[in-house]
PDB file of C-alpha atoms in Angstrom:
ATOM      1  CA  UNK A   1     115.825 171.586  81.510  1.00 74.00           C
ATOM      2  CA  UNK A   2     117.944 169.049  83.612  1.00 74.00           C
ATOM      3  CA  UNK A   3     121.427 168.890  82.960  1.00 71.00           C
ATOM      4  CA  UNK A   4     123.859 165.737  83.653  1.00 68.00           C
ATOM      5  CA  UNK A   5     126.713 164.911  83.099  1.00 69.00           C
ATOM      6  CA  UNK A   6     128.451 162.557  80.944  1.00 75.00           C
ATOM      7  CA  UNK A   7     129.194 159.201  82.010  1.00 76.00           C
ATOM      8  CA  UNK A   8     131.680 156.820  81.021  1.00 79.00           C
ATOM      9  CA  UNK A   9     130.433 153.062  79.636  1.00 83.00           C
ATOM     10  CA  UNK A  10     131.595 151.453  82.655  1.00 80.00           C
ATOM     11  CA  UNK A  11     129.912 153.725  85.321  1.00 83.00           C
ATOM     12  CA  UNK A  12     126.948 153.343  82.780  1.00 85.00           C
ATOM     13  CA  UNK A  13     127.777 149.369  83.648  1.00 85.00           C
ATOM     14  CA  UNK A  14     127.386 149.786  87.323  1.00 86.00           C
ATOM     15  CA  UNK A  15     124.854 151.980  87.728  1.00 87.00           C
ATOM     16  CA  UNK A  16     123.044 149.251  86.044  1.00 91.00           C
ATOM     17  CA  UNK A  17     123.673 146.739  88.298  1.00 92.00           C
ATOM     18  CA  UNK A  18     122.499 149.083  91.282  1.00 91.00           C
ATOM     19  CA  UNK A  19     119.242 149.906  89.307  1.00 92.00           C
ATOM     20  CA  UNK A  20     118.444 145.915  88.695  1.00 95.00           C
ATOM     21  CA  UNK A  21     119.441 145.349  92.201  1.00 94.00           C
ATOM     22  CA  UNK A  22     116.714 147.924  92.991  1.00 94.00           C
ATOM     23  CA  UNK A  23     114.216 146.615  91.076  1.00 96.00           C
ATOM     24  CA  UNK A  24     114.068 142.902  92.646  1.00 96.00           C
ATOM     25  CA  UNK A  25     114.882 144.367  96.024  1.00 95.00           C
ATOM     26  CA  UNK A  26     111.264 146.113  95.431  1.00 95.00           C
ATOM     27  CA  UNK A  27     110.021 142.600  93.861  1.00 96.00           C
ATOM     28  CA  UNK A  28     111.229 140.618  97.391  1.00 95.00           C
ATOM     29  CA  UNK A  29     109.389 143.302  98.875  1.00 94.00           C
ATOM     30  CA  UNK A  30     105.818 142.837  97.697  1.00 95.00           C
ATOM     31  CA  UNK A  31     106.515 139.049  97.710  1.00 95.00           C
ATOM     32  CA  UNK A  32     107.529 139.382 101.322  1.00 95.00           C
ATOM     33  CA  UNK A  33     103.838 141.589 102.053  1.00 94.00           C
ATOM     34  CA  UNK A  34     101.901 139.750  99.877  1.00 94.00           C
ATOM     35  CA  UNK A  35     103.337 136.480 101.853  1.00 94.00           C
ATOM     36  CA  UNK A  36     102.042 138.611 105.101  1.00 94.00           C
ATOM     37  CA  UNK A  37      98.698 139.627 103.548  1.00 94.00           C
ATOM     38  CA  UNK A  38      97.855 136.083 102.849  1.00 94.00           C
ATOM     39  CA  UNK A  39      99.120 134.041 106.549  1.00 94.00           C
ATOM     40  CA  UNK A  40      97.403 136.983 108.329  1.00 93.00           C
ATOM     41  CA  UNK A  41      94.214 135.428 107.018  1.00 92.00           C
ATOM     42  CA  UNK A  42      94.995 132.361 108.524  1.00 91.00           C
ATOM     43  CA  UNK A  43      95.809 133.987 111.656  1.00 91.00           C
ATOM     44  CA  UNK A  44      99.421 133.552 110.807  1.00 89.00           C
ATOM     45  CA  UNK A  45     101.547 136.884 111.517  1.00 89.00           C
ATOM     46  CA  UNK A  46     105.261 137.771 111.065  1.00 88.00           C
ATOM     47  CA  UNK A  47     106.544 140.925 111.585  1.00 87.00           C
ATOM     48  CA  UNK A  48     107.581 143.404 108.733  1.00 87.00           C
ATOM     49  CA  UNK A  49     111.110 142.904 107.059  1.00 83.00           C
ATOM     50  CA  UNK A  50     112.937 140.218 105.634  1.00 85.00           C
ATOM     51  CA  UNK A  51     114.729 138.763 108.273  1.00 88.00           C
ATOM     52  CA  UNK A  52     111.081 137.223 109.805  1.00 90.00           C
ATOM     53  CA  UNK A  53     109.698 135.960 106.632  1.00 92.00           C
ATOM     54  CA  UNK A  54     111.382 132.471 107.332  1.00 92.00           C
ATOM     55  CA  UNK A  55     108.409 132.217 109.983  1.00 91.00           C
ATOM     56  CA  UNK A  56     105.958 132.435 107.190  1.00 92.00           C
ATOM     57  CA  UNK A  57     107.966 130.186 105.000  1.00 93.00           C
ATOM     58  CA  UNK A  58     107.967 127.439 107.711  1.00 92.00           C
ATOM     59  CA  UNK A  59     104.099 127.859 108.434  1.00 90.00           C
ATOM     60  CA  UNK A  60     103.747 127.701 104.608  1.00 93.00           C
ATOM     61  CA  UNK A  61     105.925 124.208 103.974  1.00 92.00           C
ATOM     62  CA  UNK A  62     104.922 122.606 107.131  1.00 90.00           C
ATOM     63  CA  UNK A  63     101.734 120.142 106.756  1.00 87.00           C
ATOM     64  CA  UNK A  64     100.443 120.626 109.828  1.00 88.00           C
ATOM     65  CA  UNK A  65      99.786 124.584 110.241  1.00 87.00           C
ATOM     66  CA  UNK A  66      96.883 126.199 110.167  1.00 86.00           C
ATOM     67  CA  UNK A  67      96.997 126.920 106.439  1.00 89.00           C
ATOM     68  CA  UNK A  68      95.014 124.980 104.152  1.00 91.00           C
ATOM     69  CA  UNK A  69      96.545 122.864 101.695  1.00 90.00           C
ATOM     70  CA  UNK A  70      94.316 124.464  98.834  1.00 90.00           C
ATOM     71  CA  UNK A  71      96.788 127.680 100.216  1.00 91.00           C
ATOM     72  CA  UNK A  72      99.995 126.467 100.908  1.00 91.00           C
ATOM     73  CA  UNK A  73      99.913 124.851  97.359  1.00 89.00           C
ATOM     74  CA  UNK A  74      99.749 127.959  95.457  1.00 92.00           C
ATOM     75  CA  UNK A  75     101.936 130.452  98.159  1.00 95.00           C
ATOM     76  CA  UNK A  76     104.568 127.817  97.777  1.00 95.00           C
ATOM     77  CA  UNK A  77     104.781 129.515  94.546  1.00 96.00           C
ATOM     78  CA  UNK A  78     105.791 132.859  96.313  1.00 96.00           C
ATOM     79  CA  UNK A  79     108.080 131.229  98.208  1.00 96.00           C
ATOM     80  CA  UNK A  80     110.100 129.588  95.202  1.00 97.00           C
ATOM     81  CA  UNK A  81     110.041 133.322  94.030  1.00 97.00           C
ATOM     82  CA  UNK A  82     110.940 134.738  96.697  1.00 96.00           C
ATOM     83  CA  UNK A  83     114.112 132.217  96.650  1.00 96.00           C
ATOM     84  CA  UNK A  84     115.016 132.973  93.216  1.00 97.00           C
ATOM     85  CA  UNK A  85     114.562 136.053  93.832  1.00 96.00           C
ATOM     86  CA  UNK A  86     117.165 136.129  96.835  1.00 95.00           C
ATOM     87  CA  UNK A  87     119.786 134.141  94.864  1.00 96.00           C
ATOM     88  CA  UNK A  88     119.598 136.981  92.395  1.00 97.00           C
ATOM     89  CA  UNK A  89     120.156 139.450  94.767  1.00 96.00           C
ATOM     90  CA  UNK A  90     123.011 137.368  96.325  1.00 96.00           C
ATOM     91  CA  UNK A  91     124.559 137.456  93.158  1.00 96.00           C
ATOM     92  CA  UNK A  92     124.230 141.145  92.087  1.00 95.00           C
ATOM     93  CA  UNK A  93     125.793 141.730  95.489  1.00 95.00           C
ATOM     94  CA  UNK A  94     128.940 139.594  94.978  1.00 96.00           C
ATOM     95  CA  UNK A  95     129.242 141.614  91.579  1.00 93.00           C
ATOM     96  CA  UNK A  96     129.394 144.728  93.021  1.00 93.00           C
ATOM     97  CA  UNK A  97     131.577 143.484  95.949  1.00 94.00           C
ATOM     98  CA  UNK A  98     134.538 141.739  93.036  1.00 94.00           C
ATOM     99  CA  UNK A  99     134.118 145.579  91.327  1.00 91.00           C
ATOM    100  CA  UNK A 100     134.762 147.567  94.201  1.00 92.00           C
ATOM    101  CA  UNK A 101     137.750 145.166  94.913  1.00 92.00           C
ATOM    102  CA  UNK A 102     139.181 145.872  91.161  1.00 91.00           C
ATOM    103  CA  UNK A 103     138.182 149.859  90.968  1.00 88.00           C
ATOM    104  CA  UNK A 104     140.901 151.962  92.765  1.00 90.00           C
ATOM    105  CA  UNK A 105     138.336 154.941  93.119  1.00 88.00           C
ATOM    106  CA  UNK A 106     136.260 152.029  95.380  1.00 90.00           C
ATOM    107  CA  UNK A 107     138.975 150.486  97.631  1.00 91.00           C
ATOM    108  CA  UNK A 108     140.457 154.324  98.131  1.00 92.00           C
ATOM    109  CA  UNK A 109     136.748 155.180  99.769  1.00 91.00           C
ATOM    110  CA  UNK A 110     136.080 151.687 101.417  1.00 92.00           C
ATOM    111  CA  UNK A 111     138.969 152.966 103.974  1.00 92.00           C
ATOM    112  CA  UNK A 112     136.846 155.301 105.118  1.00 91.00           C
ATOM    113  CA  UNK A 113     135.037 153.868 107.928  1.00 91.00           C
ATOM    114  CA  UNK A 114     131.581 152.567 107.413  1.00 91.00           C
ATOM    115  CA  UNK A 115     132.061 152.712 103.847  1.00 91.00           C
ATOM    116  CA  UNK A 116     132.060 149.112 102.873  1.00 92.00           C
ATOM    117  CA  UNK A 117     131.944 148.263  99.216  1.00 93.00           C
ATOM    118  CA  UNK A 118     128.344 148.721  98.027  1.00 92.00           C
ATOM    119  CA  UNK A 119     128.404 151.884  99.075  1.00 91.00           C
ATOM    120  CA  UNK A 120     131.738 152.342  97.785  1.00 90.00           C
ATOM    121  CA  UNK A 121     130.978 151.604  94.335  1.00 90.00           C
ATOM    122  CA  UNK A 122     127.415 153.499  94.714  1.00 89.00           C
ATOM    123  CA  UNK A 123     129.732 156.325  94.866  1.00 88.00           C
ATOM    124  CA  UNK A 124     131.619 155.490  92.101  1.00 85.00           C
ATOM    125  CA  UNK A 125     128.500 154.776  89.921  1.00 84.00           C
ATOM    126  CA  UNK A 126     126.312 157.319  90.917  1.00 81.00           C
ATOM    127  CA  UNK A 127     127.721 160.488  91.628  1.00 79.00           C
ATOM    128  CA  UNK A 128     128.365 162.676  89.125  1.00 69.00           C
ATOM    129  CA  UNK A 129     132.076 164.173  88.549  1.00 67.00           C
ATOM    130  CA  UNK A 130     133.641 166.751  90.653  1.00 64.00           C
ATOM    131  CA  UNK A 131     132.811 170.118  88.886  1.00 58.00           C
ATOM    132  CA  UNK A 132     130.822 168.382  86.379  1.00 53.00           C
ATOM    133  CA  UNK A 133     127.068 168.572  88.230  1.00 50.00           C
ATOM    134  CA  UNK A 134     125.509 171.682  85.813  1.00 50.00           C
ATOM    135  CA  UNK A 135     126.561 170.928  82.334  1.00 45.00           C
ATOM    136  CA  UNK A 136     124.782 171.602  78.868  1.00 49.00           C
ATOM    137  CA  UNK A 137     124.640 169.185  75.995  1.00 46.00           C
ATOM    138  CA  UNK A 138     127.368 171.476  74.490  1.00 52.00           C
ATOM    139  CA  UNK A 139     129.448 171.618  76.923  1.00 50.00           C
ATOM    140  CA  UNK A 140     129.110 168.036  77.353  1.00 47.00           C
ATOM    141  CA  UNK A 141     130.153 166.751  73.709  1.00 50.00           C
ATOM    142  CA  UNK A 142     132.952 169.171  74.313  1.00 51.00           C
ATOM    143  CA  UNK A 143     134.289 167.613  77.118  1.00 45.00           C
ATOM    144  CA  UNK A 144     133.352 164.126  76.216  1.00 48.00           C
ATOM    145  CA  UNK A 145     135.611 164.813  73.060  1.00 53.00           C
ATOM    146  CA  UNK A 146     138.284 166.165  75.210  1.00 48.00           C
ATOM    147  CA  UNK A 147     138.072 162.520  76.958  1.00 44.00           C
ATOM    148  CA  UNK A 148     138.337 160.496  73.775  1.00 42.00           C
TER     149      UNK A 148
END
């Protein structure tokens, strides 16, 4: 049986934002390959990651590539995704940014070099208590009605 231990509403909070923020980091990925998949086709290649899918992007909204327009009509649809999907992202990111500025347990470990505030509140969100790693539901309804 797998202990954990008890978390407060807010870290609850958080630790929801980082699992969202997962979850369309993983949808811009298989946008981003699929994207790949279906230039390569058309002879069309970008290297892996993010920061070279604005090649495919072009090739995809400019009239005169090698894509079809049959194509480009319906990828344009993975690229207005893909854009939603990055504003999202944007967003979730200044969140956690304005909560590590307001949590004192955040700005204390963003002093630490190369600990900026994603990582920061990751910390915050994610890590269990100090001394709290190996606890039983009994021992956790104890404690948790020590803390109310």
């Amino acid at each position: 049986m797998r202990f954990v231990a008890v978390k407060s509403e807010a870290k609850q909070a958080l630790s929801a934002v980082f699992r969202v923020r997962d979850l369309l980091v993983g949808q811009r990925t298989q946008l981003i390959n699929a994207l790949r998949g279906h230039l390569g086709e058309y002879g069309v290649v970008a290297p892996q990651g993010p920061f070279h899918v604005e090649r495919l992007i072009v090739e995809i909204e400019d009239s005169e590539s090698l894509v079809p327009e049959s194509a480009r009509s319906c990828l344009q649809f993975l690229v207005d995704t893909l854009r939603a999907l990055r504003g999202r992202i944007d967003r979730l990111d200044a969140e956690i940014t304005a909560r590590a500025k307001q949590d004192e347990g955040a700005r204390r470990l963003m002093e630490i070099p190369g600990i900026g505030p994603m990582v920061a509140t990751a910390i915050q969100a994610l890590a269990p208590p100090a001394g709290r790693c190996h606890v039983n539901w009994r021992s956790a309804t104890a404690w948790a009605r020590m803390m109310a």
